[in-house]
């Protein structure tokens, strides 16, 4: 079972470049999430989508945009990358009634120079 | 001050030991408590989920919640080298400003079980 798949696994960008992180889940879950993980700070929610066609800001949304393309796919876009966005990004999905993340992908390691 | 505090470790124990991992929190609105396990270079996986004060057991794992002390623990019995990972606590509270539950993660404790 694939679960939650993220691409790419690694990426290096220059300041000001843009890119889109892709995420897909094959578990037919309604809810999907984007988190970033930084040393000593724990996982922080960037955006989430409770269902197809809806998205909401999380704790740290500035500098990011998202698209819930369909039930399976939820992408995260950095329009103009900044060094402060260097992080490990995790996508997650859930079918829990309380909408808390259940299954995570293996992350995208993003470095911005 | 962080809402959720977790000792980063590393915590090193011999195989077979009982492991105790802990988190403290300051927000009395937290109602749901979770533990995630994260192996190196992997995403977190949900390990335990509890709501009320008291203990919840699942195999070698026991989650304990003490709401009066704002303290949660994860105990691992008969620890194995395969338990070596970072353990994240997480807590959920309803936020009136957003009208939904928000999850706050601890920064994780790295556990090393020596064979």
PDB file of C-alpha atoms in Angstrom:
ATOM      1  CA  UNK A   1       0.000   0.000   0.000  1.00  0.00           C
ATOM      2  CA  UNK A   2       1.410   3.388  -1.016  1.00  0.00           C
ATOM      3  CA  UNK A   3      -0.423   5.473   1.631  1.00  0.00           C
ATOM      4  CA  UNK A   4       0.712   9.092   1.337  1.00  0.00           C
ATOM      5  CA  UNK A   5       3.241   9.825  -1.401  1.00  0.00           C
ATOM      6  CA  UNK A   6       5.243  13.034  -1.592  1.00  0.00           C
ATOM      7  CA  UNK A   7       7.396  14.310  -4.429  1.00  0.00           C
ATOM      8  CA  UNK A   8      10.135  15.360  -4.653  1.00  0.00           C
ATOM      9  CA  UNK A   9      12.052  13.901  -1.703  1.00  0.00           C
ATOM     10  CA  UNK A  10      14.796  16.526  -1.863  1.00  0.00           C
ATOM     11  CA  UNK A  11      15.065  19.944  -3.484  1.00  0.00           C
ATOM     12  CA  UNK A  12      17.495  22.852  -3.417  1.00  0.00           C
ATOM     13  CA  UNK A  13      16.231  26.253  -4.512  1.00  0.00           C
ATOM     14  CA  UNK A  14      17.662  29.709  -4.806  1.00  0.00           C
ATOM     15  CA  UNK A  15      15.979  32.615  -3.020  1.00  0.00           C
ATOM     16  CA  UNK A  16      13.100  33.934  -5.103  1.00  0.00           C
ATOM     17  CA  UNK A  17      12.520  30.726  -7.078  1.00  0.00           C
ATOM     18  CA  UNK A  18       9.135  29.044  -7.010  1.00  0.00           C
ATOM     19  CA  UNK A  19       8.177  25.410  -6.766  1.00  0.00           C
ATOM     20  CA  UNK A  20       5.284  23.102  -6.013  1.00  0.00           C
ATOM     21  CA  UNK A  21       5.410  20.170  -3.609  1.00  0.00           C
ATOM     22  CA  UNK A  22       3.130  17.342  -4.613  1.00  0.00           C
ATOM     23  CA  UNK A  23       1.175  15.012  -2.346  1.00  0.00           C
ATOM     24  CA  UNK A  24      -1.200  12.169  -3.146  1.00  0.00           C
ATOM     25  CA  UNK A  25      -3.017   9.660  -0.936  1.00  0.00           C
ATOM     26  CA  UNK A  26      -4.711   6.441  -1.984  1.00  0.00           C
ATOM     27  CA  UNK A  27      -6.794   5.818   1.152  1.00  0.00           C
ATOM     28  CA  UNK A  28      -9.865   7.803   0.081  1.00  0.00           C
ATOM     29  CA  UNK A  29      -9.421  10.178   3.018  1.00  0.00           C
ATOM     30  CA  UNK A  30     -11.324  13.443   3.109  1.00  0.00           C
ATOM     31  CA  UNK A  31      -8.827  15.489   5.134  1.00  0.00           C
ATOM     32  CA  UNK A  32      -5.328  16.387   4.021  1.00  0.00           C
ATOM     33  CA  UNK A  33      -2.643  18.543   5.677  1.00  0.00           C
ATOM     34  CA  UNK A  34       0.677  20.238   5.050  1.00  0.00           C
ATOM     35  CA  UNK A  35       3.133  20.563   7.937  1.00  0.00           C
ATOM     36  CA  UNK A  36       6.674  21.828   8.254  1.00  0.00           C
ATOM     37  CA  UNK A  37       9.145  20.391  10.743  1.00  0.00           C
ATOM     38  CA  UNK A  38      12.055  22.455  12.026  1.00  0.00           C
ATOM     39  CA  UNK A  39      14.622  21.473  14.666  1.00  0.00           C
ATOM     40  CA  UNK A  40      13.414  22.141  18.209  1.00  0.00           C
ATOM     41  CA  UNK A  41      10.031  23.452  17.068  1.00  0.00           C
ATOM     42  CA  UNK A  42       7.846  20.441  16.411  1.00  0.00           C
ATOM     43  CA  UNK A  43       5.474  20.049  13.503  1.00  0.00           C
ATOM     44  CA  UNK A  44       3.565  23.190  12.544  1.00  0.00           C
ATOM     45  CA  UNK A  45       0.456  23.216  10.355  1.00  0.00           C
ATOM     46  CA  UNK A  46       0.728  25.310   7.187  1.00  0.00           C
ATOM     47  CA  UNK A  47      -2.605  24.574   5.485  1.00  0.00           C
ATOM     48  CA  UNK A  48      -5.213  21.899   5.618  1.00  0.00           C
ATOM     49  CA  UNK A  49      -8.144  20.738   3.524  1.00  0.00           C
ATOM     50  CA  UNK A  50     -11.143  19.170   5.249  1.00  0.00           C
ATOM     51  CA  UNK A  51     -12.626  17.990   1.957  1.00  0.00           C
ATOM     52  CA  UNK A  52     -12.252  18.309  -1.775  1.00  0.00           C
ATOM     53  CA  UNK A  53     -12.704  21.931  -2.792  1.00  0.00           C
ATOM     54  CA  UNK A  54     -11.967  23.475   0.606  1.00  0.00           C
ATOM     55  CA  UNK A  55      -8.736  24.765   2.130  1.00  0.00           C
ATOM     56  CA  UNK A  56      -7.971  26.638   5.342  1.00  0.00           C
ATOM     57  CA  UNK A  57      -4.939  28.361   6.809  1.00  0.00           C
ATOM     58  CA  UNK A  58      -3.048  26.739   9.621  1.00  0.00           C
ATOM     59  CA  UNK A  59      -0.541  28.155  12.069  1.00  0.00           C
ATOM     60  CA  UNK A  60       2.142  29.317   9.575  1.00  0.00           C
ATOM     61  CA  UNK A  61       0.523  29.975   6.151  1.00  0.00           C
ATOM     62  CA  UNK A  62       2.487  33.072   5.062  1.00  0.00           C
ATOM     63  CA  UNK A  63       4.518  32.529   1.894  1.00  0.00           C
ATOM     64  CA  UNK A  64       2.569  29.427   0.857  1.00  0.00           C
ATOM     65  CA  UNK A  65      -0.436  28.562  -1.273  1.00  0.00           C
ATOM     66  CA  UNK A  66      -2.248  25.255  -1.648  1.00  0.00           C
ATOM     67  CA  UNK A  67      -4.514  23.516  -4.116  1.00  0.00           C
ATOM     68  CA  UNK A  68      -6.795  20.564  -3.398  1.00  0.00           C
ATOM     69  CA  UNK A  69      -6.846  19.291  -6.956  1.00  0.00           C
ATOM     70  CA  UNK A  70      -9.174  16.367  -6.213  1.00  0.00           C
ATOM     71  CA  UNK A  71      -9.804  14.009  -3.336  1.00  0.00           C
ATOM     72  CA  UNK A  72      -6.412  12.335  -3.781  1.00  0.00           C
ATOM     73  CA  UNK A  73      -4.073  15.266  -4.369  1.00  0.00           C
ATOM     74  CA  UNK A  74      -3.085  18.283  -2.267  1.00  0.00           C
ATOM     75  CA  UNK A  75      -0.211  20.469  -3.456  1.00  0.00           C
ATOM     76  CA  UNK A  76       1.810  23.150  -1.674  1.00  0.00           C
ATOM     77  CA  UNK A  77       3.335  26.038  -3.609  1.00  0.00           C
ATOM     78  CA  UNK A  78       6.112  28.412  -2.658  1.00  0.00           C
ATOM     79  CA  UNK A  79       5.743  31.424  -4.933  1.00  0.00           C
ATOM     80  CA  UNK A  80       9.005  33.175  -3.985  1.00  0.00           C
ATOM     81  CA  UNK A  81      11.178  30.976  -1.802  1.00  0.00           C
ATOM     82  CA  UNK A  82      12.997  32.488   1.181  1.00  0.00           C
ATOM     83  CA  UNK A  83      15.785  30.974   3.331  1.00  0.00           C
ATOM     84  CA  UNK A  84      13.333  30.891   6.282  1.00  0.00           C
ATOM     85  CA  UNK A  85      11.350  28.292   4.350  1.00  0.00           C
ATOM     86  CA  UNK A  86      14.208  25.806   4.533  1.00  0.00           C
ATOM     87  CA  UNK A  87      12.567  22.883   6.296  1.00  0.00           C
ATOM     88  CA  UNK A  88      11.222  19.372   5.996  1.00  0.00           C
ATOM     89  CA  UNK A  89       7.667  19.402   4.661  1.00  0.00           C
ATOM     90  CA  UNK A  90       5.204  16.644   5.474  1.00  0.00           C
ATOM     91  CA  UNK A  91       1.853  15.922   3.908  1.00  0.00           C
ATOM     92  CA  UNK A  92      -0.698  13.962   5.925  1.00  0.00           C
ATOM     93  CA  UNK A  93      -4.205  12.592   5.517  1.00  0.00           C
ATOM     94  CA  UNK A  94      -6.979  11.446   7.812  1.00  0.00           C
ATOM     95  CA  UNK A  95     -10.467   9.975   7.920  1.00  0.00           C
ATOM     96  CA  UNK A  96     -10.833  10.612  11.648  1.00  0.00           C
ATOM     97  CA  UNK A  97     -13.995  12.378  12.751  1.00  0.00           C
ATOM     98  CA  UNK A  98     -11.894  14.835  14.784  1.00  0.00           C
ATOM     99  CA  UNK A  99      -9.880  15.684  11.653  1.00  0.00           C
ATOM    100  CA  UNK A 100      -6.480  15.069  13.211  1.00  0.00           C
ATOM    101  CA  UNK A 101      -3.657  13.777  10.967  1.00  0.00           C
ATOM    102  CA  UNK A 102      -3.371  10.037  10.828  1.00  0.00           C
ATOM    103  CA  UNK A 103      -1.019   9.034   8.024  1.00  0.00           C
ATOM    104  CA  UNK A 104       2.059  10.998   6.978  1.00  0.00           C
ATOM    105  CA  UNK A 105       4.231  10.885   3.893  1.00  0.00           C
ATOM    106  CA  UNK A 106       8.004  10.584   4.212  1.00  0.00           C
ATOM    107  CA  UNK A 107       8.615  14.270   3.657  1.00  0.00           C
ATOM    108  CA  UNK A 108      10.278  16.665   1.239  1.00  0.00           C
ATOM    109  CA  UNK A 109      13.603  18.100   2.390  1.00  0.00           C
ATOM    110  CA  UNK A 110      13.797  21.614   1.015  1.00  0.00           C
ATOM    111  CA  UNK A 111      16.862  23.879   1.203  1.00  0.00           C
ATOM    112  CA  UNK A 112      16.720  27.470   0.056  1.00  0.00           C
ATOM    113  CA  UNK A 113      20.015  29.229  -0.523  1.00  0.00           C
TER     114      UNK A 113
ATOM    115  CA  UNK B   1       7.019  29.588  26.795  1.00  0.00           C
ATOM    116  CA  UNK B   2       5.916  26.733  24.558  1.00  0.00           C
ATOM    117  CA  UNK B   3       2.462  25.274  25.106  1.00  0.00           C
ATOM    118  CA  UNK B   4       3.924  21.759  24.987  1.00  0.00           C
ATOM    119  CA  UNK B   5       7.335  20.905  26.432  1.00  0.00           C
ATOM    120  CA  UNK B   6       9.236  17.728  25.623  1.00  0.00           C
ATOM    121  CA  UNK B   7      12.814  16.818  26.519  1.00  0.00           C
ATOM    122  CA  UNK B   8      14.731  16.338  23.243  1.00  0.00           C
ATOM    123  CA  UNK B   9      17.000  13.601  24.637  1.00  0.00           C
ATOM    124  CA  UNK B  10      18.633  11.500  23.401  1.00  0.00           C
ATOM    125  CA  UNK B  11      17.449   8.911  25.869  1.00  0.00           C
ATOM    126  CA  UNK B  12      19.640   5.804  25.703  1.00  0.00           C
ATOM    127  CA  UNK B  13      18.484   2.559  27.326  1.00  0.00           C
ATOM    128  CA  UNK B  14      19.536  -1.111  27.136  1.00  0.00           C
ATOM    129  CA  UNK B  15      17.346  -3.602  25.308  1.00  0.00           C
ATOM    130  CA  UNK B  16      14.577  -4.920  27.546  1.00  0.00           C
ATOM    131  CA  UNK B  17      14.353  -1.798  29.707  1.00  0.00           C
ATOM    132  CA  UNK B  18      11.119   0.024  30.486  1.00  0.00           C
ATOM    133  CA  UNK B  19      11.126   3.413  28.787  1.00  0.00           C
ATOM    134  CA  UNK B  20       9.270   6.452  30.059  1.00  0.00           C
ATOM    135  CA  UNK B  21       8.715   9.389  27.701  1.00  0.00           C
ATOM    136  CA  UNK B  22       7.010  12.523  28.981  1.00  0.00           C
ATOM    137  CA  UNK B  23       5.422  15.796  27.955  1.00  0.00           C
ATOM    138  CA  UNK B  24       4.117  18.687  29.999  1.00  0.00           C
ATOM    139  CA  UNK B  25       1.663  21.290  28.793  1.00  0.00           C
ATOM    140  CA  UNK B  26       0.281  24.615  29.913  1.00  0.00           C
ATOM    141  CA  UNK B  27      -3.063  24.889  28.079  1.00  0.00           C
ATOM    142  CA  UNK B  28      -5.845  23.358  30.171  1.00  0.00           C
ATOM    143  CA  UNK B  29      -8.095  23.330  27.064  1.00  0.00           C
ATOM    144  CA  UNK B  30      -6.219  20.372  25.581  1.00  0.00           C
ATOM    145  CA  UNK B  31      -8.614  17.438  25.473  1.00  0.00           C
ATOM    146  CA  UNK B  32      -7.118  14.826  23.152  1.00  0.00           C
ATOM    147  CA  UNK B  33      -3.600  13.473  23.530  1.00  0.00           C
ATOM    148  CA  UNK B  34      -1.566  11.574  20.990  1.00  0.00           C
ATOM    149  CA  UNK B  35       1.827   9.964  20.605  1.00  0.00           C
ATOM    150  CA  UNK B  36       3.543   9.649  17.243  1.00  0.00           C
ATOM    151  CA  UNK B  37       6.655   7.647  16.416  1.00  0.00           C
ATOM    152  CA  UNK B  38       9.032   8.980  13.775  1.00  0.00           C
ATOM    153  CA  UNK B  39      11.874   6.922  12.389  1.00  0.00           C
ATOM    154  CA  UNK B  40      14.853   8.714  10.886  1.00  0.00           C
ATOM    155  CA  UNK B  41      14.094  10.172   7.441  1.00  0.00           C
ATOM    156  CA  UNK B  42      10.448   9.060   7.689  1.00  0.00           C
ATOM    157  CA  UNK B  43       7.129  10.690   8.461  1.00  0.00           C
ATOM    158  CA  UNK B  44       5.451  10.387  11.869  1.00  0.00           C
ATOM    159  CA  UNK B  45       3.046   7.517  12.488  1.00  0.00           C
ATOM    160  CA  UNK B  46       0.204   7.685  14.979  1.00  0.00           C
ATOM    161  CA  UNK B  47       0.968   5.339  17.867  1.00  0.00           C
ATOM    162  CA  UNK B  48      -1.500   6.078  20.657  1.00  0.00           C
ATOM    163  CA  UNK B  49      -4.578   8.269  21.065  1.00  0.00           C
ATOM    164  CA  UNK B  50      -6.251   9.064  24.379  1.00  0.00           C
ATOM    165  CA  UNK B  51      -8.990  11.383  25.569  1.00  0.00           C
ATOM    166  CA  UNK B  52      -9.487  11.078  29.274  1.00  0.00           C
ATOM    167  CA  UNK B  53      -7.156  10.990  32.254  1.00  0.00           C
ATOM    168  CA  UNK B  54      -5.868   7.546  33.081  1.00  0.00           C
ATOM    169  CA  UNK B  55      -4.072   4.781  31.229  1.00  0.00           C
ATOM    170  CA  UNK B  56      -4.526   3.234  27.796  1.00  0.00           C
ATOM    171  CA  UNK B  57      -2.622   0.118  26.858  1.00  0.00           C
ATOM    172  CA  UNK B  58      -1.753  -1.283  23.424  1.00  0.00           C
ATOM    173  CA  UNK B  59       0.666  -4.188  23.441  1.00  0.00           C
ATOM    174  CA  UNK B  60       3.988  -3.036  24.883  1.00  0.00           C
ATOM    175  CA  UNK B  61       2.867   0.612  24.888  1.00  0.00           C
ATOM    176  CA  UNK B  62       0.937   2.401  27.640  1.00  0.00           C
ATOM    177  CA  UNK B  63      -0.187   6.015  27.367  1.00  0.00           C
ATOM    178  CA  UNK B  64      -0.919   7.858  30.598  1.00  0.00           C
ATOM    179  CA  UNK B  65      -2.671  11.221  30.968  1.00  0.00           C
ATOM    180  CA  UNK B  66      -2.793  13.289  34.159  1.00  0.00           C
ATOM    181  CA  UNK B  67      -4.880  16.355  33.361  1.00  0.00           C
ATOM    182  CA  UNK B  68      -4.641  17.722  36.906  1.00  0.00           C
ATOM    183  CA  UNK B  69      -0.843  17.909  36.582  1.00  0.00           C
ATOM    184  CA  UNK B  70      -0.893  18.706  32.835  1.00  0.00           C
ATOM    185  CA  UNK B  71       1.446  15.789  32.228  1.00  0.00           C
ATOM    186  CA  UNK B  72       1.336  12.891  29.777  1.00  0.00           C
ATOM    187  CA  UNK B  73       3.577   9.858  29.482  1.00  0.00           C
ATOM    188  CA  UNK B  74       4.277   7.008  27.104  1.00  0.00           C
ATOM    189  CA  UNK B  75       5.707   3.819  28.594  1.00  0.00           C
ATOM    190  CA  UNK B  76       7.370   1.168  26.456  1.00  0.00           C
ATOM    191  CA  UNK B  77       7.849  -2.241  28.075  1.00  0.00           C
ATOM    192  CA  UNK B  78      10.534  -4.712  26.985  1.00  0.00           C
ATOM    193  CA  UNK B  79      12.095  -2.102  24.710  1.00  0.00           C
ATOM    194  CA  UNK B  80      13.663  -3.316  21.461  1.00  0.00           C
ATOM    195  CA  UNK B  81      16.304  -1.805  19.160  1.00  0.00           C
ATOM    196  CA  UNK B  82      13.473  -1.386  16.627  1.00  0.00           C
ATOM    197  CA  UNK B  83      11.866   1.087  19.056  1.00  0.00           C
ATOM    198  CA  UNK B  84      14.762   3.495  18.423  1.00  0.00           C
ATOM    199  CA  UNK B  85      13.069   6.555  16.972  1.00  0.00           C
ATOM    200  CA  UNK B  86      11.896  10.036  17.874  1.00  0.00           C
ATOM    201  CA  UNK B  87       8.635  10.117  19.821  1.00  0.00           C
ATOM    202  CA  UNK B  88       6.387  13.148  19.406  1.00  0.00           C
ATOM    203  CA  UNK B  89       3.571  14.015  21.754  1.00  0.00           C
ATOM    204  CA  UNK B  90       0.654  16.023  20.388  1.00  0.00           C
ATOM    205  CA  UNK B  91      -2.400  17.618  21.958  1.00  0.00           C
ATOM    206  CA  UNK B  92      -5.654  18.888  20.565  1.00  0.00           C
ATOM    207  CA  UNK B  93      -7.907  21.705  21.706  1.00  0.00           C
ATOM    208  CA  UNK B  94     -10.947  23.446  20.230  1.00  0.00           C
ATOM    209  CA  UNK B  95     -10.130  26.966  19.107  1.00  0.00           C
ATOM    210  CA  UNK B  96     -12.982  29.476  19.189  1.00  0.00           C
ATOM    211  CA  UNK B  97     -11.238  31.824  16.758  1.00  0.00           C
ATOM    212  CA  UNK B  98     -11.136  29.189  14.001  1.00  0.00           C
ATOM    213  CA  UNK B  99     -14.109  27.046  15.034  1.00  0.00           C
ATOM    214  CA  UNK B 100     -12.097  23.862  14.772  1.00  0.00           C
ATOM    215  CA  UNK B 101      -9.658  21.702  16.693  1.00  0.00           C
ATOM    216  CA  UNK B 102      -5.965  22.546  16.443  1.00  0.00           C
ATOM    217  CA  UNK B 103      -3.156  20.112  17.114  1.00  0.00           C
ATOM    218  CA  UNK B 104       0.013  21.229  18.927  1.00  0.00           C
ATOM    219  CA  UNK B 105       3.086  19.010  18.694  1.00  0.00           C
ATOM    220  CA  UNK B 106       5.978  18.646  21.081  1.00  0.00           C
ATOM    221  CA  UNK B 107       9.414  18.842  19.513  1.00  0.00           C
ATOM    222  CA  UNK B 108      10.115  15.140  20.130  1.00  0.00           C
ATOM    223  CA  UNK B 109      12.342  12.930  22.273  1.00  0.00           C
ATOM    224  CA  UNK B 110      14.958  10.822  20.527  1.00  0.00           C
ATOM    225  CA  UNK B 111      15.125   7.285  21.960  1.00  0.00           C
ATOM    226  CA  UNK B 112      18.017   4.904  21.419  1.00  0.00           C
ATOM    227  CA  UNK B 113      17.638   1.285  22.528  1.00  0.00           C
ATOM    228  CA  UNK B 114      21.020  -0.393  22.703  1.00  0.00           C
ATOM    229  CA  UNK B 115      21.215  -4.136  21.840  1.00  0.00           C
TER     230      UNK B 115
END
